[in-house]
Short mmCIF file of C-alpha atoms in Angstrom, two decimals:
data_model
loop_
_atom_site.label_atom_id
_atom_site.label_comp_id
_atom_site.label_asym_id
_atom_site.label_seq_id
_atom_site.Cartn_x
_atom_site.Cartn_y
_atom_site.Cartn_z
CA ASP A 27 31.15 24.58 -0.33
CA ALA A 28 29.09 24.73 -3.51
CA MET A 29 26.75 27.08 -2.51
CA VAL A 30 23.83 29.76 -3.78
CA ILE A 31 24.71 32.99 -3.74
CA GLN A 32 22.59 36.46 -3.81
CA ASN A 33 24.25 39.89 -4.71
CA PRO A 34 23.38 42.11 -3.21
CA ARG A 35 22.61 41.16 0.28
CA TYR A 36 20.66 44.73 0.73
CA GLN A 37 19.53 46.92 -2.91
CA VAL A 38 17.69 50.29 -2.08
CA THR A 39 15.94 51.53 -4.48
CA GLN A 40 13.74 55.15 -5.98
CA PHE A 41 10.30 54.41 -6.81
CA GLY A 42 10.17 53.32 -10.82
CA LYS A 43 13.71 52.93 -10.75
CA PRO A 44 14.61 49.83 -12.47
CA VAL A 45 16.59 46.88 -10.07
CA THR A 46 18.85 44.16 -11.02
CA LEU A 47 19.00 41.29 -8.17
CA SER A 48 21.61 38.54 -9.29
CA CYS A 49 22.30 34.96 -8.20
CA SER A 50 24.74 32.55 -9.10
CA GLN A 51 25.17 28.76 -8.36
CA THR A 52 28.36 26.35 -8.41
CA LEU A 53 25.68 23.35 -7.57
CA ASN A 54 25.13 23.08 -10.95
CA HIS A 55 21.62 22.47 -10.90
CA ASN A 56 19.41 22.35 -14.11
CA VAL A 57 16.75 24.35 -12.08
CA MET A 58 16.47 28.22 -10.93
CA TYR A 59 13.53 30.15 -8.91
CA TRP A 60 13.16 33.37 -7.59
CA TYR A 61 10.44 33.85 -5.06
CA GLN A 62 9.48 36.91 -3.42
CA GLN A 63 8.85 36.73 0.38
CA LYS A 64 7.69 39.33 2.60
CA SER A 65 6.97 40.13 6.37
CA SER A 66 5.63 36.66 8.03
CA GLN A 67 4.60 35.13 4.89
CA ALA A 68 6.03 32.14 2.97
CA PRO A 69 8.21 31.99 -0.15
CA LYS A 70 6.33 33.07 -2.84
CA LEU A 71 7.31 31.78 -6.21
CA LEU A 72 7.55 34.27 -9.28
CA PHE A 73 9.47 31.76 -12.05
CA HIS A 74 11.48 29.43 -12.59
CA TYR A 75 14.01 28.47 -15.45
CA TYR A 76 14.74 24.64 -16.34
CA ASP A 77 17.52 25.18 -18.17
CA LYS A 78 16.75 27.87 -20.43
CA ASP A 79 13.28 27.26 -20.32
CA PHE A 80 11.57 29.97 -18.51
CA ASN A 81 8.35 29.23 -16.31
CA ASN A 82 6.21 31.86 -15.74
CA GLU A 83 3.66 32.09 -12.60
CA ALA A 84 0.10 33.58 -14.12
CA ASP A 85 -0.09 35.80 -11.12
CA THR A 86 3.66 37.54 -11.68
CA PRO A 87 3.16 41.05 -12.29
CA ASP A 88 4.39 42.18 -15.89
CA ASN A 89 6.74 44.83 -13.89
CA PHE A 90 8.87 41.33 -12.91
CA GLN A 91 11.36 39.55 -15.77
CA SER A 92 14.63 37.29 -15.43
CA ARG A 93 17.45 36.43 -17.37
CA ARG A 94 20.00 33.41 -17.14
CA PRO A 95 22.62 33.49 -19.26
CA ASN A 96 23.95 30.35 -18.76
CA THR A 97 23.54 27.28 -15.87
CA SER A 98 25.53 29.47 -13.17
CA PHE A 99 23.79 32.75 -13.26
CA CYS A 100 20.40 33.98 -12.83
CA PHE A 101 18.90 37.75 -13.02
CA LEU A 102 15.52 39.22 -11.56
CA ASP A 103 14.81 42.77 -12.64
CA ILE A 104 12.55 44.64 -11.56
CA ARG A 105 11.60 46.97 -14.29
CA SER A 106 9.45 50.04 -12.38
CA PRO A 107 9.64 49.16 -8.69
CA GLY A 108 6.49 50.15 -6.94
CA LEU A 109 6.58 50.35 -2.86
CA GLY A 110 4.48 46.97 -2.98
CA ASP A 111 7.72 45.70 -4.01
CA ALA A 112 9.95 45.76 -1.25
CA ALA A 113 10.67 42.75 -0.02
CA MET A 114 13.38 39.61 1.03
CA TYR A 115 14.03 38.13 -3.00
CA LEU A 116 15.14 34.48 -2.62
CA CYS A 117 16.96 32.38 -4.53
CA ALA A 118 16.67 28.31 -5.07
CA THR A 119 17.97 26.10 -7.34
CA SER A 120 17.28 21.94 -7.73
CA LEU A 121 17.77 19.15 -9.63
CA PRO A 122 14.69 18.52 -12.06
CA ARG A 123 12.78 16.14 -11.47
CA PRO A 124 12.13 12.61 -12.20
CA SER A 125 15.26 13.36 -9.97
CA PRO A 126 14.31 11.34 -6.36
CA TYR A 127 15.30 14.66 -4.51
CA ASN A 128 13.56 17.47 -5.63
CA THR A 129 15.17 19.69 -2.57
CA GLN A 130 15.49 23.05 -3.18
CA TYR A 131 18.30 24.99 -1.87
CA PHE A 132 18.16 28.66 -0.95
CA GLY A 133 20.37 31.84 -1.08
CA PRO A 134 20.31 34.13 1.69
CA GLY A 135 18.28 36.40 0.07
CA THR A 136 18.48 39.80 -1.11
CA ARG A 137 16.55 42.58 0.97
CA LEU A 138 14.84 45.19 -1.45
CA THR A 139 13.92 48.44 0.49
CA VAL A 140 11.65 50.86 -1.98
CA LEU A 141 12.26 54.81 -0.94
CA GLY B 9 7.32 50.28 2.46
CA GLU B 10 6.10 45.96 2.63
CA SER B 11 2.50 45.41 2.99
CA VAL B 12 1.64 44.10 6.64
CA GLY B 13 2.20 40.31 6.39
CA LEU B 14 -0.30 37.51 8.09
CA HIS B 15 0.43 37.09 11.85
CA LEU B 16 2.38 33.42 12.33
CA PRO B 17 1.90 31.04 14.67
CA THR B 18 3.99 31.27 17.11
CA LEU B 19 5.15 28.24 19.44
CA SER B 20 7.33 28.89 22.99
CA VAL B 21 9.22 26.52 24.36
CA GLN B 22 11.41 26.09 27.61
CA GLU B 23 15.09 25.78 26.22
CA GLY B 24 15.75 22.10 26.65
CA ASP B 25 12.75 21.10 26.17
CA ASN B 26 11.33 19.21 22.87
CA SER B 27 9.53 20.84 20.35
CA ILE B 28 6.63 19.89 18.04
CA ILE B 29 5.97 21.87 15.40
CA ASN B 30 2.62 20.56 12.84
CA CYS B 31 2.15 21.16 9.52
CA ALA B 32 -1.16 20.18 7.62
CA TYR B 33 -0.58 19.51 3.75
CA SER B 34 -2.77 20.20 0.53
CA ASN B 35 -2.19 17.61 -1.78
CA SER B 36 -2.71 14.48 -1.44
CA ALA B 37 -0.88 13.40 -4.30
CA SER B 38 2.23 15.25 -2.93
CA ASP B 39 4.61 12.63 -2.50
CA TYR B 40 8.23 14.00 -0.92
CA PHE B 41 7.94 16.40 1.94
CA ILE B 42 10.64 18.87 2.98
CA TRP B 43 10.90 21.36 6.45
CA TYR B 44 12.92 24.34 6.05
CA LYS B 45 14.07 26.52 8.85
CA GLN B 46 14.39 30.11 8.56
CA GLU B 47 16.48 32.57 10.53
CA SER B 48 15.54 35.93 10.48
CA GLY B 49 17.45 37.74 7.74
CA LYS B 50 18.72 34.47 5.82
CA GLY B 51 17.18 32.34 3.29
CA PRO B 52 15.51 29.19 3.86
CA GLN B 53 17.76 26.56 4.85
CA PHE B 54 17.26 22.64 4.12
CA ILE B 55 16.84 20.82 7.51
CA ILE B 56 15.43 17.51 7.10
CA ASP B 57 13.45 15.41 4.50
CA ILE B 58 11.00 12.55 4.16
CA ARG B 59 9.44 10.75 0.60
CA SER B 60 5.72 9.45 1.37
CA ASN B 61 6.38 5.86 1.43
CA MET B 62 7.63 6.79 5.12
CA ASP B 63 6.29 7.75 8.05
CA LYS B 64 8.85 9.14 10.13
CA ARG B 65 12.93 9.83 9.74
CA GLN B 66 15.44 10.66 12.20
CA GLY B 67 18.53 13.22 11.87
CA GLN B 68 20.43 15.18 14.25
CA ARG B 69 18.20 15.71 16.80
CA VAL B 70 15.32 16.65 14.60
CA THR B 71 12.75 13.80 13.67
CA VAL B 72 9.91 14.13 11.13
CA LEU B 73 6.58 12.09 11.12
CA LEU B 74 4.03 11.38 8.27
CA ASN B 75 0.83 10.98 8.80
CA LYS B 76 -0.99 10.33 4.67
CA THR B 77 -4.29 9.51 5.82
CA VAL B 78 -4.89 12.87 7.65
CA LYS B 79 -2.46 14.80 5.64
CA HIS B 80 -0.22 15.95 8.65
CA LEU B 81 3.62 16.61 9.16
CA SER B 82 5.01 16.88 12.13
CA LEU B 83 9.08 18.14 13.00
CA GLN B 84 10.38 17.00 16.79
CA ILE B 85 13.17 19.09 17.74
CA ALA B 86 15.01 17.66 20.95
CA ALA B 87 16.26 19.47 24.01
CA THR B 88 15.73 22.84 21.77
CA GLN B 89 18.67 25.58 22.07
CA PRO B 90 18.61 29.40 21.74
CA GLY B 91 19.89 28.50 18.03
CA ASP B 92 16.55 26.93 16.91
CA SER B 93 14.79 30.19 17.19
CA ALA B 94 13.19 30.32 13.66
CA VAL B 95 10.54 30.72 11.28
CA TYR B 96 9.91 26.83 10.16
CA PHE B 97 8.13 25.86 6.82
CA CYS B 98 6.99 22.48 5.86
CA ALA B 99 6.68 22.03 1.90
CA GLU B 100 5.31 19.25 -0.05
CA ILE B 101 6.39 18.18 -3.60
CA GLU B 102 4.53 16.56 -6.23
CA VAL B 103 7.58 14.57 -7.64
CA ASN B 104 6.72 13.45 -11.23
CA ARG B 105 4.23 16.72 -12.07
CA ASP B 106 6.37 19.33 -11.74
CA ASP B 107 9.47 21.30 -10.35
CA LYS B 108 7.84 23.50 -8.02
CA ILE B 109 7.12 23.25 -4.24
CA ILE B 110 4.22 24.45 -1.93
CA PHE B 111 5.28 26.56 1.04
CA GLY B 112 2.86 26.01 4.28
CA LYS B 113 2.17 29.07 6.51
CA GLY B 114 4.75 28.76 8.43
CA THR B 115 5.98 28.74 12.50
CA ARG B 116 7.57 30.76 14.39
CA LEU B 117 9.45 29.39 17.33
CA HIS B 118 10.51 31.11 20.18
CA ILE B 119 12.80 29.71 23.09
CA LEU B 120 11.95 30.74 26.43
CA PRO B 121 15.86 31.29 28.40
#
Protein backbone atom coordinates (compact mmCIF):
# COMPACT_ATOMS: atom_id res chain seq x y z
CA ASP A 1 0.00 0.00 0.00
CA ALA A 2 1.17 3.52 -0.76
CA MET A 3 1.93 5.30 2.45
CA VAL A 4 3.86 7.81 4.54
CA ILE A 5 6.41 6.21 6.87
CA GLN A 6 8.13 7.87 9.79
CA ASN A 7 11.12 6.58 11.70
CA PRO A 8 11.64 6.18 14.51
CA ARG A 9 8.18 6.15 16.08
CA TYR A 10 9.66 7.16 19.44
CA GLN A 11 12.84 9.14 19.92
CA VAL A 12 14.49 10.11 23.18
CA THR A 13 17.25 12.68 23.17
CA GLN A 14 19.11 14.77 25.68
CA PHE A 15 18.81 18.50 26.06
CA GLY A 16 21.02 20.08 23.41
CA LYS A 17 21.88 16.85 21.59
CA PRO A 18 21.08 17.03 17.85
CA VAL A 19 18.43 14.67 16.58
CA THR A 20 17.16 13.73 13.12
CA LEU A 21 13.71 12.42 12.31
CA SER A 22 12.99 10.81 8.97
CA CYS A 23 10.01 10.52 6.68
CA SER A 24 9.56 8.55 3.49
CA GLN A 25 6.65 8.23 1.12
CA THR A 26 5.60 5.87 -1.63
CA LEU A 27 2.83 8.15 -2.93
CA ASN A 28 5.19 10.02 -5.26
CA HIS A 29 3.74 13.30 -4.03
CA ASN A 30 5.55 16.53 -4.86
CA VAL A 31 4.84 18.26 -1.57
CA MET A 32 6.10 17.14 1.84
CA TYR A 33 5.36 18.84 5.15
CA TRP A 34 6.67 18.75 8.69
CA TYR A 35 4.36 19.57 11.57
CA GLN A 36 4.87 19.84 15.31
CA GLN A 37 1.95 18.78 17.47
CA LYS A 38 1.79 19.31 21.22
CA SER A 39 -0.71 17.75 23.55
CA SER A 40 -4.35 18.68 22.88
CA GLN A 41 -3.38 21.06 20.06
CA ALA A 42 -3.76 21.05 16.32
CA PRO A 43 -0.67 20.29 14.23
CA LYS A 44 1.49 23.36 13.63
CA LEU A 45 3.23 23.63 10.28
CA LEU A 46 7.01 24.06 10.53
CA PHE A 47 7.91 24.03 6.81
CA HIS A 48 7.18 22.29 3.58
CA TYR A 49 8.89 21.33 0.34
CA TYR A 50 7.42 21.68 -3.11
CA ASP A 51 9.79 19.32 -4.88
CA LYS A 52 13.15 20.77 -3.81
CA ASP A 53 11.76 24.23 -3.15
CA PHE A 54 11.89 24.82 0.62
CA ASN A 55 9.20 26.96 2.28
CA ASN A 56 9.80 27.92 5.89
CA GLU A 57 7.04 29.24 8.16
CA ALA A 58 7.84 32.67 9.57
CA ASP A 59 7.59 31.54 13.18
CA THR A 60 9.60 28.33 12.86
CA PRO A 61 12.71 28.61 15.07
CA ASP A 62 16.14 28.39 13.43
CA ASN A 63 16.76 25.36 15.60
CA PHE A 64 14.61 23.38 13.15
CA GLN A 65 16.08 22.50 9.77
CA SER A 66 15.02 20.17 7.00
CA ARG A 67 16.52 18.28 4.09
CA ARG A 68 14.87 16.60 1.13
CA PRO A 69 17.47 14.63 -0.83
CA ASN A 70 14.92 13.13 -3.24
CA THR A 71 11.17 12.87 -3.85
CA SER A 72 10.72 10.01 -1.42
CA PHE A 73 12.61 11.19 1.64
CA CYS A 74 12.50 14.20 3.92
CA PHE A 75 14.36 14.78 7.19
CA LEU A 76 13.75 17.03 10.16
CA ASP A 77 16.87 18.09 12.04
CA ILE A 78 16.63 19.66 15.46
CA ARG A 79 20.02 21.15 16.12
CA SER A 80 19.81 21.75 19.85
CA PRO A 81 16.61 20.32 21.31
CA GLY A 82 15.15 22.10 24.28
CA LEU A 83 12.55 20.83 26.72
CA GLY A 84 9.93 22.82 24.83
CA ASP A 85 10.62 20.83 21.67
CA ALA A 86 9.20 17.66 23.15
CA ALA A 87 6.21 16.90 20.95
CA MET A 88 4.80 14.66 18.25
CA TYR A 89 6.36 15.41 14.87
CA LEU A 90 4.18 14.63 11.88
CA CYS A 91 5.17 14.29 8.27
CA ALA A 92 2.57 14.70 5.54
CA THR A 93 2.48 14.66 1.75
CA SER A 94 0.17 16.01 -0.90
CA LEU A 95 -0.18 16.66 -4.58
CA PRO A 96 0.55 20.28 -5.47
CA ARG A 97 -2.00 22.86 -6.46
CA PRO A 98 -3.73 23.29 -8.77
CA SER A 99 -4.55 19.67 -8.10
CA PRO A 100 -8.26 19.54 -7.42
CA TYR A 101 -7.64 17.70 -4.19
CA ASN A 102 -4.84 19.01 -2.00
CA THR A 103 -5.54 16.39 0.61
CA GLN A 104 -2.61 15.89 2.93
CA TYR A 105 -1.77 12.34 3.94
CA PHE A 106 -0.08 11.98 7.30
CA GLY A 107 2.45 9.55 8.64
CA PRO A 108 2.06 7.97 12.09
CA GLY A 109 4.32 10.55 13.72
CA THR A 110 7.47 10.46 15.82
CA ARG A 111 7.07 11.15 19.53
CA LEU A 112 10.13 13.11 20.69
CA THR A 113 11.10 13.15 24.36
CA VAL A 114 13.80 15.54 25.56
CA LEU A 115 15.51 14.70 28.83
CA GLY B 1 8.63 18.12 28.87
CA GLU B 2 5.75 19.42 26.82
CA SER B 3 4.07 22.64 27.73
CA VAL B 4 0.49 22.37 28.90
CA GLY B 5 -1.80 22.35 25.88
CA LEU B 6 -5.15 23.93 25.42
CA HIS B 7 -8.14 22.04 26.76
CA LEU B 8 -9.90 20.39 23.83
CA PRO B 9 -13.69 20.58 23.72
CA THR B 10 -15.12 17.12 24.35
CA LEU B 11 -18.28 15.57 22.99
CA SER B 12 -19.58 12.55 24.90
CA VAL B 13 -21.97 10.30 22.97
CA GLN B 14 -23.69 7.06 23.85
CA GLU B 15 -22.58 4.11 21.77
CA GLY B 16 -25.05 3.62 18.92
CA ASP B 17 -26.21 7.25 18.90
CA ASN B 18 -25.33 9.72 16.18
CA SER B 19 -22.53 12.24 16.75
CA ILE B 20 -22.33 15.75 15.36
CA ILE B 21 -19.04 17.60 15.52
CA ASN B 22 -19.00 21.25 14.54
CA CYS B 23 -16.31 23.51 13.20
CA ALA B 24 -16.19 27.20 12.38
CA TYR B 25 -13.64 28.04 9.72
CA SER B 26 -11.88 31.32 9.31
CA ASN B 27 -11.17 32.09 5.66
CA SER B 28 -14.13 32.96 3.46
CA ALA B 29 -11.94 32.23 0.42
CA SER B 30 -11.33 28.61 1.49
CA ASP B 31 -12.77 26.28 -1.10
CA TYR B 32 -11.79 22.81 0.05
CA PHE B 33 -12.40 21.24 3.46
CA ILE B 34 -11.26 18.03 5.11
CA TRP B 35 -12.14 16.20 8.29
CA TYR B 36 -9.35 14.27 9.96
CA LYS B 37 -9.57 11.71 12.75
CA GLN B 38 -6.63 11.39 15.10
CA GLU B 39 -6.45 8.47 17.50
CA SER B 40 -4.16 8.61 20.49
CA GLY B 41 -0.50 8.30 19.50
CA LYS B 42 -1.22 8.26 15.76
CA GLY B 43 -1.14 10.71 12.89
CA PRO B 44 -4.30 12.37 11.55
CA GLN B 45 -6.27 10.12 9.23
CA PHE B 46 -8.35 11.44 6.33
CA ILE B 47 -12.08 10.78 6.82
CA ILE B 48 -13.98 12.81 4.27
CA ASP B 49 -13.66 15.98 2.23
CA ILE B 50 -15.94 18.47 0.57
CA ARG B 51 -15.49 21.22 -1.99
CA SER B 52 -17.11 24.61 -1.68
CA ASN B 53 -19.45 23.98 -4.61
CA MET B 54 -21.23 21.35 -2.49
CA ASP B 55 -23.15 21.63 0.75
CA LYS B 56 -23.32 17.96 1.67
CA ARG B 57 -21.25 14.88 1.06
CA GLN B 58 -21.77 11.39 2.40
CA GLY B 59 -19.38 8.59 3.07
CA GLN B 60 -19.65 5.36 4.94
CA ARG B 61 -21.39 6.28 8.21
CA VAL B 62 -20.14 9.86 7.91
CA THR B 63 -21.67 12.96 6.42
CA VAL B 64 -20.10 16.39 6.07
CA LEU B 65 -22.25 19.51 5.83
CA LEU B 66 -20.93 22.86 4.65
CA ASN B 67 -22.61 26.20 5.24
CA LYS B 68 -20.57 28.87 3.50
CA THR B 69 -22.87 31.67 4.57
CA VAL B 70 -21.86 31.30 8.20
CA LYS B 71 -18.50 29.56 7.54
CA HIS B 72 -19.55 26.43 9.34
CA LEU B 73 -18.65 22.80 8.78
CA SER B 74 -20.04 19.77 10.55
CA LEU B 75 -19.24 16.07 10.66
CA GLN B 76 -22.01 13.64 11.42
CA ILE B 77 -21.15 10.09 12.44
CA ALA B 78 -24.00 7.62 12.35
CA ALA B 79 -24.35 4.82 14.93
CA THR B 80 -21.24 5.82 16.84
CA GLN B 81 -18.93 2.94 17.77
CA PRO B 82 -16.13 2.63 20.35
CA GLY B 83 -13.60 2.80 17.52
CA ASP B 84 -14.81 6.32 16.73
CA SER B 85 -13.17 7.62 19.92
CA ALA B 86 -10.58 10.11 18.75
CA VAL B 87 -9.87 13.79 18.26
CA TYR B 88 -11.48 15.20 15.13
CA PHE B 89 -9.97 18.15 13.28
CA CYS B 90 -11.52 20.13 10.49
CA ALA B 91 -9.13 21.64 7.98
CA GLU B 92 -9.59 24.30 5.32
CA ILE B 93 -7.64 25.01 2.15
CA GLU B 94 -7.67 27.81 -0.35
CA VAL B 95 -6.74 25.62 -3.28
CA ASN B 96 -5.34 28.20 -5.63
CA ARG B 97 -3.40 30.18 -3.02
CA ASP B 98 -0.85 27.77 -1.59
CA ASP B 99 -0.23 24.21 -0.52
CA LYS B 100 -1.00 24.78 3.15
CA ILE B 101 -4.01 23.75 5.16
CA ILE B 102 -5.39 25.48 8.22
CA PHE B 103 -6.46 23.20 11.04
CA GLY B 104 -9.33 23.92 13.39
CA LYS B 105 -8.85 23.45 17.12
CA GLY B 106 -10.12 19.87 17.32
CA THR B 107 -12.88 18.12 19.23
CA ARG B 108 -12.42 15.01 21.34
CA LEU B 109 -15.17 12.43 20.81
CA HIS B 110 -15.74 10.22 23.83
CA ILE B 111 -17.98 7.17 23.46
CA LEU B 112 -20.03 6.12 26.47
CA PRO B 113 -20.75 2.39 26.81
